[in-house]
PDB file of C-alpha atoms and ligand atoms in Angstrom:
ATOM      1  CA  UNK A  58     100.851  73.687 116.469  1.00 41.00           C
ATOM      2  CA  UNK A  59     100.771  74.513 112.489  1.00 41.00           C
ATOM      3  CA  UNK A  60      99.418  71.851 110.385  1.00 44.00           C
ATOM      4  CA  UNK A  61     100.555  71.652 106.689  1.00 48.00           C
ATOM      5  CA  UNK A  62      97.731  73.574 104.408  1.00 48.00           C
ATOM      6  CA  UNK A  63      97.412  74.252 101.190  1.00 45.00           C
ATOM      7  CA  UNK A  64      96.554  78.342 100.523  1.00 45.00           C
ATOM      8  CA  UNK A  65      95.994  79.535  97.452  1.00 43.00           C
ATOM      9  CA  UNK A  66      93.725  76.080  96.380  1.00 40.00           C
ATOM     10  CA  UNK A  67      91.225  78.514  98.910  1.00 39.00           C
ATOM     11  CA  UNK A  68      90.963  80.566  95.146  1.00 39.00           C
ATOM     12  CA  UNK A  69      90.613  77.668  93.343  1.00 36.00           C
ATOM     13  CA  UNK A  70      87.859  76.614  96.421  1.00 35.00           C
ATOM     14  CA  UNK A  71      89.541  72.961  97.388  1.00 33.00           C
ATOM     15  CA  UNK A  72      89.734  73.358 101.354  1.00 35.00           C
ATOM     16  CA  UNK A  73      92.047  75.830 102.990  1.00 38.00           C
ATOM     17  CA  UNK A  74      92.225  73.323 105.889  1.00 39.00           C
ATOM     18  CA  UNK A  75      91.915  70.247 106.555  1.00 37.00           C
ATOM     19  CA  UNK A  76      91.090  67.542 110.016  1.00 34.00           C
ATOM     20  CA  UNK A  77      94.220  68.651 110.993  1.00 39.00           C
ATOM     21  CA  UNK A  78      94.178  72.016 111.543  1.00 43.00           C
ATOM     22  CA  UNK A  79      90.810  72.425 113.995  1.00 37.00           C
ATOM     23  CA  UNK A  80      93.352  72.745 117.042  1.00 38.00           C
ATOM     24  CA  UNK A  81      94.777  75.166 115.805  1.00 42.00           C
ATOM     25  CA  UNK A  82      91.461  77.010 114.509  1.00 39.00           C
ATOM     26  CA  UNK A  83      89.509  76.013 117.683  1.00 40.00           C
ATOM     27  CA  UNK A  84      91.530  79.092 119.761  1.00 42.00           C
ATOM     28  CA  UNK A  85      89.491  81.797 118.141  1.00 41.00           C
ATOM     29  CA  UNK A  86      86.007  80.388 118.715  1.00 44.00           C
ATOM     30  CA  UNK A  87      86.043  77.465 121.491  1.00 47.00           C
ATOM     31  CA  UNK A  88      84.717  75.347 118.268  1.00 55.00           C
ATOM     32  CA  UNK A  89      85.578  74.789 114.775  1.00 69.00           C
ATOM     33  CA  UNK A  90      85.206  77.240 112.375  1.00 74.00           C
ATOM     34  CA  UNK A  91      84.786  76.890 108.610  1.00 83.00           C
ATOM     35  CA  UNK A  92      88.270  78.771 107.511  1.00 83.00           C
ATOM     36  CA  UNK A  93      86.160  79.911 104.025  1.00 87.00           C
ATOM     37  CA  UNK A  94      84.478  81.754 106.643  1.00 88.00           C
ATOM     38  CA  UNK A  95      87.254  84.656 106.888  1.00 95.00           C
ATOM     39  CA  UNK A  96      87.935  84.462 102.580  1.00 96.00           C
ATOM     40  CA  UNK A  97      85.704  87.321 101.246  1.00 96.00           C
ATOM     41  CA  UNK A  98      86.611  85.532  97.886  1.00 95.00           C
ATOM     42  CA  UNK A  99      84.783  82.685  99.270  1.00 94.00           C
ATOM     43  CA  UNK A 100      82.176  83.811 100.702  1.00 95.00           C
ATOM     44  CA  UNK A 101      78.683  84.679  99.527  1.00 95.00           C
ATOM     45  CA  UNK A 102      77.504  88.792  99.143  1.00 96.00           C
ATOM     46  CA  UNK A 103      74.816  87.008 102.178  1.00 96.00           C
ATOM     47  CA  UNK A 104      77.247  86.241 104.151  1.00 95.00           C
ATOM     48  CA  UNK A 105      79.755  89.356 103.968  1.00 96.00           C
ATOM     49  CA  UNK A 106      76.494  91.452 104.152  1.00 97.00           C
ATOM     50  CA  UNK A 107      75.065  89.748 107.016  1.00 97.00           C
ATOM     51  CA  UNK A 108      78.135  89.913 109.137  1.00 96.00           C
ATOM     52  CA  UNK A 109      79.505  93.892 108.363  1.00 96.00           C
ATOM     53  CA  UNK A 110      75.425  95.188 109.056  1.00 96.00           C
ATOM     54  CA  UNK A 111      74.591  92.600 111.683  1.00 97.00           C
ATOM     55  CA  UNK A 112      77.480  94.784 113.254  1.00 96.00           C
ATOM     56  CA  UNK A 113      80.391  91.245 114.003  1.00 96.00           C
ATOM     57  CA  UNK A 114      82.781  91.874 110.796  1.00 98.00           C
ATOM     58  CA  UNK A 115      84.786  94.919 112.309  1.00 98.00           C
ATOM     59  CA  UNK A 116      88.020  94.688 109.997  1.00 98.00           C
ATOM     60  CA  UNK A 117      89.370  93.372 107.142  1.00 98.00           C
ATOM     61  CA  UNK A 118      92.670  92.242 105.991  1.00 98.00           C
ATOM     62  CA  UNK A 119      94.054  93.248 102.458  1.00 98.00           C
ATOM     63  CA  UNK A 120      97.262  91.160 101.619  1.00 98.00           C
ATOM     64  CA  UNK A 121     100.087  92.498  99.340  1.00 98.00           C
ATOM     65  CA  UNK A 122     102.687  90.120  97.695  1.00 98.00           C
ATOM     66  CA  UNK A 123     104.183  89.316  94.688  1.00 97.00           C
ATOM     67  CA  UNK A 124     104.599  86.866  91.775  1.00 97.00           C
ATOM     68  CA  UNK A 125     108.252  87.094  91.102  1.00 96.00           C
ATOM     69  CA  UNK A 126     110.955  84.443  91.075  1.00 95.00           C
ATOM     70  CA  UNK A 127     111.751  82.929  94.506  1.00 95.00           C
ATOM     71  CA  UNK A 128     115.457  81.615  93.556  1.00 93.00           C
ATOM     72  CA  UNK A 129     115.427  77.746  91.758  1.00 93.00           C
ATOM     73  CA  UNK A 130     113.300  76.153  94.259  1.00 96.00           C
ATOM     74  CA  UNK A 131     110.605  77.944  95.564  1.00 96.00           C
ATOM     75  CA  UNK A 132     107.163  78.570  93.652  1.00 96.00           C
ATOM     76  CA  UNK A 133     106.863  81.963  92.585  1.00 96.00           C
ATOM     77  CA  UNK A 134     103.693  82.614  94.251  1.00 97.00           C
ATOM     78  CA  UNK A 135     105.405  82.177  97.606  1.00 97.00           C
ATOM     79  CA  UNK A 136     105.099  85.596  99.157  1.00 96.00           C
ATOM     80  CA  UNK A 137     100.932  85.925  98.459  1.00 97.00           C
ATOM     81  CA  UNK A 138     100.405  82.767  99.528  1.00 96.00           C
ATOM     82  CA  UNK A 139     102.468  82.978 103.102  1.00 97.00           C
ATOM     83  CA  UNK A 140     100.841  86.268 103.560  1.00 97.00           C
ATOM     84  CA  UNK A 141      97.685  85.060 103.195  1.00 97.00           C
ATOM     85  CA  UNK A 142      97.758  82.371 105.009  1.00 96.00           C
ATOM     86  CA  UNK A 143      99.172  84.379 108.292  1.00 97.00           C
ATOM     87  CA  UNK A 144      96.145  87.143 107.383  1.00 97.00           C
ATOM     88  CA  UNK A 145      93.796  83.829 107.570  1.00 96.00           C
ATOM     89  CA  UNK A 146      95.063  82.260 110.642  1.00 95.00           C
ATOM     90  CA  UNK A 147      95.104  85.497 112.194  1.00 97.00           C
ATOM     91  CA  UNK A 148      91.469  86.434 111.247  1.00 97.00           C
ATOM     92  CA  UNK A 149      90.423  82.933 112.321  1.00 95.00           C
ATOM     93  CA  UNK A 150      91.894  83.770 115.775  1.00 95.00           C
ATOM     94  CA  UNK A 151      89.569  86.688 116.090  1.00 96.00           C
ATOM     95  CA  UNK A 152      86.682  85.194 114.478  1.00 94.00           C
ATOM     96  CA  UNK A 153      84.029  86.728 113.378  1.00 95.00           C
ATOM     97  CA  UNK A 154      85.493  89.976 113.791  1.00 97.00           C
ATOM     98  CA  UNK A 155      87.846  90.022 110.832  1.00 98.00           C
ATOM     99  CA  UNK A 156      87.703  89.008 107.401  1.00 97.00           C
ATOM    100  CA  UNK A 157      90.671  88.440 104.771  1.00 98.00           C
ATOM    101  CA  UNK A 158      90.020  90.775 101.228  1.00 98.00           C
ATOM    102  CA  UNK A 159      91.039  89.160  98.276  1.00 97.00           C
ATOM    103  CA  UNK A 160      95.152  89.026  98.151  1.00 97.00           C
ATOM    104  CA  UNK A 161      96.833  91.298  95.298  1.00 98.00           C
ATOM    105  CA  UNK A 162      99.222  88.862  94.079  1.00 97.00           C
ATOM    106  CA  UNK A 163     101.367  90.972  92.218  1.00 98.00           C
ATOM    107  CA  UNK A 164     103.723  93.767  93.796  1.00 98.00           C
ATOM    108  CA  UNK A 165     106.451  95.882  92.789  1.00 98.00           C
ATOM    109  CA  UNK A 166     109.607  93.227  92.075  1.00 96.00           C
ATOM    110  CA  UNK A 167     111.248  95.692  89.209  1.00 93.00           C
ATOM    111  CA  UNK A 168     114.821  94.143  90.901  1.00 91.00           C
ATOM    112  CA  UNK A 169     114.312  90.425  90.135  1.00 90.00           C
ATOM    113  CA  UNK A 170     112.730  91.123  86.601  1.00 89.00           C
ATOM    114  CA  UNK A 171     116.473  89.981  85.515  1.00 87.00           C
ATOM    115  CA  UNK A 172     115.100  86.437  86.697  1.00 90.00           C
ATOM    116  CA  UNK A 173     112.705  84.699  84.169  1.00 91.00           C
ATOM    117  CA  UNK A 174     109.152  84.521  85.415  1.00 95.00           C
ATOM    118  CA  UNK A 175     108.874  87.589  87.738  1.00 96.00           C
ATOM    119  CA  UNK A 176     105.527  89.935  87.183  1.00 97.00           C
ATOM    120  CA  UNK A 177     105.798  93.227  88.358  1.00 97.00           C
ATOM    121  CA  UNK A 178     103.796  96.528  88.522  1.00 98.00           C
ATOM    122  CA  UNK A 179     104.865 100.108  88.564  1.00 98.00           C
ATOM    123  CA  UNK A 180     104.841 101.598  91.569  1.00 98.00           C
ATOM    124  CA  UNK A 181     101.775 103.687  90.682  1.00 98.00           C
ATOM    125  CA  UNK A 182      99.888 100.522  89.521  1.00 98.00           C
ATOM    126  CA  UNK A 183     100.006  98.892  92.734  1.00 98.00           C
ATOM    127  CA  UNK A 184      99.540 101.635  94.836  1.00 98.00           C
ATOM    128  CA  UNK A 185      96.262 102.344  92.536  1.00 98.00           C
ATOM    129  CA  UNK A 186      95.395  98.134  92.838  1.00 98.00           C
ATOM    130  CA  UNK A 187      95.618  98.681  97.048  1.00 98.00           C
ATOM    131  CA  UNK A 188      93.676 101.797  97.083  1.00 98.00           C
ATOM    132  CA  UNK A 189      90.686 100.647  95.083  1.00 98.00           C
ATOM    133  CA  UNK A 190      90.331  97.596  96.898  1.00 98.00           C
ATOM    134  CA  UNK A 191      90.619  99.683 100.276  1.00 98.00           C
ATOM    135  CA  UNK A 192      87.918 101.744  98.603  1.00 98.00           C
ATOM    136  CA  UNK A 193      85.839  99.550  97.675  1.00 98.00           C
ATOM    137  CA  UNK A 194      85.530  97.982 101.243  1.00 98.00           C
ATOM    138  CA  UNK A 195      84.959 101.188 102.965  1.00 98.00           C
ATOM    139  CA  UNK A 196      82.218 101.769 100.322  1.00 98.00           C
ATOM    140  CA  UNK A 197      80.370  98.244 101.740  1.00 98.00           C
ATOM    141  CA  UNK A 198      81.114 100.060 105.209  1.00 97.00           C
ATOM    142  CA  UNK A 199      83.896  98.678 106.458  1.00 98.00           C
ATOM    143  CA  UNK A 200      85.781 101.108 108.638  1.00 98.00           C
ATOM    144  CA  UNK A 201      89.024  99.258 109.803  1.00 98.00           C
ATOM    145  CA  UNK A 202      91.676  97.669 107.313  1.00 98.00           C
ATOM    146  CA  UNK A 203      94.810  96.360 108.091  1.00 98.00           C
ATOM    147  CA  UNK A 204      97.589  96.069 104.728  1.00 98.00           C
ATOM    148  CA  UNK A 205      99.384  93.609 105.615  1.00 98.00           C
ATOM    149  CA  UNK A 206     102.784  92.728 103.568  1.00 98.00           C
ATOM    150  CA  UNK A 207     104.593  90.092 102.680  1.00 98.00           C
ATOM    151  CA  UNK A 208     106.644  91.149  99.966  1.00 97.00           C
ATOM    152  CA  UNK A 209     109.937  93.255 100.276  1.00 97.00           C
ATOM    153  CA  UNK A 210     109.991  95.461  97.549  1.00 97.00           C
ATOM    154  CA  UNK A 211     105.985  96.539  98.439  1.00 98.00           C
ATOM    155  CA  UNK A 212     107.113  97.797 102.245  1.00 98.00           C
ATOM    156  CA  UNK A 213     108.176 101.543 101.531  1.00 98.00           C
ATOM    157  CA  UNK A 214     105.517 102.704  98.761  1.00 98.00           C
ATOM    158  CA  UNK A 215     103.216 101.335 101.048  1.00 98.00           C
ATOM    159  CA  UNK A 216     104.618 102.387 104.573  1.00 98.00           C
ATOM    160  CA  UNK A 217     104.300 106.292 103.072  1.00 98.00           C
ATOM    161  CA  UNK A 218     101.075 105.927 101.432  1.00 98.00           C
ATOM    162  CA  UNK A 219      98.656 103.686 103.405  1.00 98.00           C
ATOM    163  CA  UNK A 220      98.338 106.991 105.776  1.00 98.00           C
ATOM    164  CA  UNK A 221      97.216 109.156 102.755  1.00 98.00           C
ATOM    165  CA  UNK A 222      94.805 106.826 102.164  1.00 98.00           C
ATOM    166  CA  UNK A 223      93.502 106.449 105.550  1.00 98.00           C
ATOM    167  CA  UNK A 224      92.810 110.375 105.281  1.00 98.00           C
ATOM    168  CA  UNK A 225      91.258 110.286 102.088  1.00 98.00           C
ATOM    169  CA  UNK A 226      89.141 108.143 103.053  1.00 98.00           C
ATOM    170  CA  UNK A 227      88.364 109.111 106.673  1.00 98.00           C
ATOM    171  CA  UNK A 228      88.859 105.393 107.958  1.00 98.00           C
ATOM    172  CA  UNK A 229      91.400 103.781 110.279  1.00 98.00           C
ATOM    173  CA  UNK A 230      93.877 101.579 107.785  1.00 98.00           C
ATOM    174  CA  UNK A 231      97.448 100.331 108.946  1.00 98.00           C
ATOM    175  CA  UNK A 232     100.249  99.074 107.593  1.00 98.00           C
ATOM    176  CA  UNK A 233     102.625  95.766 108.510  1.00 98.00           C
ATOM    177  CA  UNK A 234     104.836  93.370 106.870  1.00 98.00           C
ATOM    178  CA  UNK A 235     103.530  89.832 108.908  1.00 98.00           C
ATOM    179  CA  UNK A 236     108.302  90.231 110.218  1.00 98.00           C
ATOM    180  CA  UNK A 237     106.942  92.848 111.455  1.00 98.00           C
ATOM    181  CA  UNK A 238     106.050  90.351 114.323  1.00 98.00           C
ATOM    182  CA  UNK A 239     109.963  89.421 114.782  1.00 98.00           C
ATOM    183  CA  UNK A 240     111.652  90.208 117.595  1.00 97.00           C
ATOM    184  CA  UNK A 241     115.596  89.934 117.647  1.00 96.00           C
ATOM    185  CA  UNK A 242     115.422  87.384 119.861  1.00 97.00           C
ATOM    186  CA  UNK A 243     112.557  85.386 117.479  1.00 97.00           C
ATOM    187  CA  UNK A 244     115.106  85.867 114.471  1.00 96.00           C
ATOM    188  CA  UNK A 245     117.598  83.920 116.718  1.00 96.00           C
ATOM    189  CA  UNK A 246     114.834  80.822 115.328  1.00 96.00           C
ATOM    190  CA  UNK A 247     116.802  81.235 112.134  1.00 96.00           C
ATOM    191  CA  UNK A 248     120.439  79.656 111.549  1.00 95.00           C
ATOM    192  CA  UNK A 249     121.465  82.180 109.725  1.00 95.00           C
ATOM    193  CA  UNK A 250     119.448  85.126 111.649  1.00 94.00           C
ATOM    194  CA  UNK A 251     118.203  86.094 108.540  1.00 94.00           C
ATOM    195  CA  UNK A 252     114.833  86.986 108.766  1.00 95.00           C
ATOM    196  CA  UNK A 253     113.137  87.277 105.837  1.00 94.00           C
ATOM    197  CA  UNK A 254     115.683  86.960 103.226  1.00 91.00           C
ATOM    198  CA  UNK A 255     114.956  85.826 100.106  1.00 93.00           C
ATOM    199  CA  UNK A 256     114.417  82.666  99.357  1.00 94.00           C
ATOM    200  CA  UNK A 257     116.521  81.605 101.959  1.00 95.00           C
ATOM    201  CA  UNK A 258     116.062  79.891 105.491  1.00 97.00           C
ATOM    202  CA  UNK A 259     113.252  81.927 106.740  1.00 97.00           C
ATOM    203  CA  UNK A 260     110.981  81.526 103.416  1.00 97.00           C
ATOM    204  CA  UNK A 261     111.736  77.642 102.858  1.00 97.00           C
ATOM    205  CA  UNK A 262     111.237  77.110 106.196  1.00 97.00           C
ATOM    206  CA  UNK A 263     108.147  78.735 106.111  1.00 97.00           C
ATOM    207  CA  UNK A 264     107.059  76.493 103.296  1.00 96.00           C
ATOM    208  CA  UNK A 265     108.092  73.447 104.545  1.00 96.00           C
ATOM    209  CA  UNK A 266     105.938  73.886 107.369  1.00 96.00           C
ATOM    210  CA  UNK A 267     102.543  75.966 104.938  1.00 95.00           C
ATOM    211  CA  UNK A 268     102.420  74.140 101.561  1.00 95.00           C
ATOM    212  CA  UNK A 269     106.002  71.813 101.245  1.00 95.00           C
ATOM    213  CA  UNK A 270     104.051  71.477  97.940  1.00 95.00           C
ATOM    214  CA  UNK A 271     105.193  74.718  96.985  1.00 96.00           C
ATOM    215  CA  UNK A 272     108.510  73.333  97.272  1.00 96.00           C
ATOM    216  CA  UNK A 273     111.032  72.038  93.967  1.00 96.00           C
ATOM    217  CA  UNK A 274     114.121  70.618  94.889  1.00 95.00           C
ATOM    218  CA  UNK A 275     114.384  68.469  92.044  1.00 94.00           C
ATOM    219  CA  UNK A 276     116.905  68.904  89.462  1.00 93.00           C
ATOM    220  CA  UNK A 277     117.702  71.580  91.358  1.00 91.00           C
ATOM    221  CA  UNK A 278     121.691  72.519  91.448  1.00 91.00           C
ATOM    222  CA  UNK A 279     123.084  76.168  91.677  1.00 87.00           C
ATOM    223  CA  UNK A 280     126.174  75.378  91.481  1.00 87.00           C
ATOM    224  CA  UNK A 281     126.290  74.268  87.887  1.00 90.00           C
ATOM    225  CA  UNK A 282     123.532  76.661  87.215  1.00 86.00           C
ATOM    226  CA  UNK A 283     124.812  80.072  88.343  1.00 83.00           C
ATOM    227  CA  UNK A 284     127.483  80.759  85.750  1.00 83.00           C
ATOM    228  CA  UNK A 285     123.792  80.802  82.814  1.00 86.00           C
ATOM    229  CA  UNK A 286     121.961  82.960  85.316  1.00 86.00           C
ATOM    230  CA  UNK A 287     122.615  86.586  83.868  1.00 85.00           C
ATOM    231  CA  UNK A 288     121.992  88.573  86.858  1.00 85.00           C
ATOM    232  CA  UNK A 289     123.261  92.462  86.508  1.00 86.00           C
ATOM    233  CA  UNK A 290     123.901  93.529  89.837  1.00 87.00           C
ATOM    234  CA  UNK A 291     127.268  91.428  91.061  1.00 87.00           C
ATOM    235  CA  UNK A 292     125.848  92.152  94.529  1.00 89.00           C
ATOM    236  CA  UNK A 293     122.461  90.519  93.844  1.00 87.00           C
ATOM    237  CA  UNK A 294     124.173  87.476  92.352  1.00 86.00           C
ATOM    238  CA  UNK A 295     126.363  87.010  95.512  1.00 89.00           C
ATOM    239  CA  UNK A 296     123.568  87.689  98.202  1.00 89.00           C
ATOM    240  CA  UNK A 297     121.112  85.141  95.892  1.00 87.00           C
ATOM    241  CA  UNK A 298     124.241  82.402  96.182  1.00 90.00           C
ATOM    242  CA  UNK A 299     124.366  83.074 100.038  1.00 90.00           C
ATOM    243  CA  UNK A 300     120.367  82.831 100.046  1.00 90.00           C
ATOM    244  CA  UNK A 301     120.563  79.443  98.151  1.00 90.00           C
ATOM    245  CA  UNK A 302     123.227  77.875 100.470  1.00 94.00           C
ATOM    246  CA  UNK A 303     120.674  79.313 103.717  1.00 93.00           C
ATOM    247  CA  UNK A 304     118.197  77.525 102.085  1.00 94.00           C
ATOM    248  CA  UNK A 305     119.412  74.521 103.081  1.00 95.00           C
ATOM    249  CA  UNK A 306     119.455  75.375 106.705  1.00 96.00           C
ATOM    250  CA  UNK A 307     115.578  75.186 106.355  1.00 96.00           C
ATOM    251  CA  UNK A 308     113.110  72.647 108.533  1.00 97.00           C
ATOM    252  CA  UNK A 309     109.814  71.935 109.019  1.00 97.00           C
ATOM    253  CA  UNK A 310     109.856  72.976 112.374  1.00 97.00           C
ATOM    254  CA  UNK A 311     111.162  76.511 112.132  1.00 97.00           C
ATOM    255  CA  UNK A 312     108.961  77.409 110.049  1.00 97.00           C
ATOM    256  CA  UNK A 313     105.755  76.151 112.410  1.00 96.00           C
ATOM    257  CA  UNK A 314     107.687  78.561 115.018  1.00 96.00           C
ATOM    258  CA  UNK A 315     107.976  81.438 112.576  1.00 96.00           C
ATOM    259  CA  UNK A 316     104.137  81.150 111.256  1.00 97.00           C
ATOM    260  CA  UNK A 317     102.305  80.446 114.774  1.00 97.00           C
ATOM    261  CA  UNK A 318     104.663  83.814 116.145  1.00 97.00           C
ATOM    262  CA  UNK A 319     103.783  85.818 112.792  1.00 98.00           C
ATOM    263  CA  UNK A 320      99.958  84.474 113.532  1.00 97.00           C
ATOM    264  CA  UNK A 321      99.484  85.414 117.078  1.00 97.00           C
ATOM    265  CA  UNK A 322     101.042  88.805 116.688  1.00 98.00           C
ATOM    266  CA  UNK A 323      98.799  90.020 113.512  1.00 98.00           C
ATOM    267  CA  UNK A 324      95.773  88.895 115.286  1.00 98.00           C
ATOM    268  CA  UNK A 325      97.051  90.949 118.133  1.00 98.00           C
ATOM    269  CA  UNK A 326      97.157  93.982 115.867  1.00 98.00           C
ATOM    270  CA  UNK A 327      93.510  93.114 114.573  1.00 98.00           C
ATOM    271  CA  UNK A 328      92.158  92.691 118.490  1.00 98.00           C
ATOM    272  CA  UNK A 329      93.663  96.437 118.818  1.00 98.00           C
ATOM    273  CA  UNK A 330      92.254  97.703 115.910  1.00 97.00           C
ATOM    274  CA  UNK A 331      88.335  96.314 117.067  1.00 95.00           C
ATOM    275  CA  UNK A 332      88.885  97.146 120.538  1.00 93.00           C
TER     276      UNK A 332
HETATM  277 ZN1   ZN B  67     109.691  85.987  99.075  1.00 73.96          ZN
END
């Protein structure tokens, strides 16, 4: 069972989780564990030293997202932080073997830069921002890294070059998107079987259940909005529309589905990749 947690207050260093979640963190040790404990951010140089040479840290988690607009009612940081906190659930489940690298927060959203508030980098940029940080973790010895997405527009750059850098750097690295984890049948959760959308069903839902604080439905109303919205592509504006109605087809408890599936299935990739 998910519990409602904040994520990104883990940067800020107000707890990850709270009472609450131990059930669900008590799986991947028989006890609780201290969630900072999988946040290299978090943690000290002591204790990320201790744990990669006393030989128990055996791979790391980088997240990719993005800071771009997430329609009228989501916060814009919403794919880093629901990456991150399926990379931290999942390293908690295979605690102490994997650790979470700090998330890069910004990906490659050149589409939505029509919408106000969207950051992106160039293609290049990015790619550069994921390699050093894979570098720099296989400089401290770490020889397993799973990239693991949760932003849309990051999935091809990085599905063709995580393998280059695997080979330039002679270690094991892999590549998912956390919907990787859906089947067809687990998309069938959704309403609308759209799975992940934008914005829509799947993503609310998703907050509802992670950080509902991340969620603005006040003031909100497209309808009287979406004639001001100057969005280029007529396709874009009609598939945003759709994703705004889906929206609405979002609960609490879909999302706790969606995130304990997405969960168990990226620590599944992590037990194969320490095995
Ligand atoms: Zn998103």
């Amino acid at each position: 069972m998910m519990t409602r947690r904040t994520l990104l207050s883990g940067v800020s260093a107000a707890p990850l989780a709270g009472a609450g979640t131990i059930g669900s963190i008590a799986r991947a040790g028989g006890g609780y564990i201290d969630p900072r404990k999988v946040l290299l951010w978090e943690s000290t140089r002591k204790e990320f030293r201790e744990a990669l040479e006393g030989g128990s840290l055996k791979a790391v988690v980088v997240p990719t997202g993005s800071t771009e607009q997430h329609n009228e009612h989501l916060a814009m940081i919403h794919d880093t932080a629901s990456v991150t906190l399926v990379a931290q659930q999942a390293a908690l489940r295979v605690w102490p073997a994997a650790m979470v690298a700090t998330p890069v927060a910004v990906g490659i959203s050149p589409h939505w830069m029509d919408r106000k508030g969207t950051l992106s980098l160039k293609k290049e940029t990015f790619l550069a921002v994921v390699f050093d940080i894979c570098e720099s973790l296989k400089t401290h010895g770490v020889s397993r890294i799973l990239v693991l997405n949760g932003h849309g527009g990051n999935v091809s750059p990085l599905r063709e070059a995580v393998p280059e850098f695997a080979s330039k750097l002679g270690i094991r690295i892999l590549f998912h998107s956390y919907w990787d984890a859906y089947t067809a049948a687990d998309r069938k959760n959704m309403t609308s079987g759209v799975v992940p959308g934008h914005s829509a069903e799947f993503e609310t839902s998703f907050a509802m259940a992670a950080f509902p604080e991340r969620i603005h439905w006040e003031g909100v109303d497209y309808e009287k909005i979406k004639g001001q919205l100057q969005i280029r592509d007529p396709k874009s504006a009609r598939d945003e529309e759709q994703f705004a109605k889906d929206a609405h087809l979002a609960s609490t408890a879909k999302g706790e589905t969606m995130i304990a599936i997405a969960v168990e299935w990226t620590a599944a990739r992590l037990r194969e990749m320490i095995a």
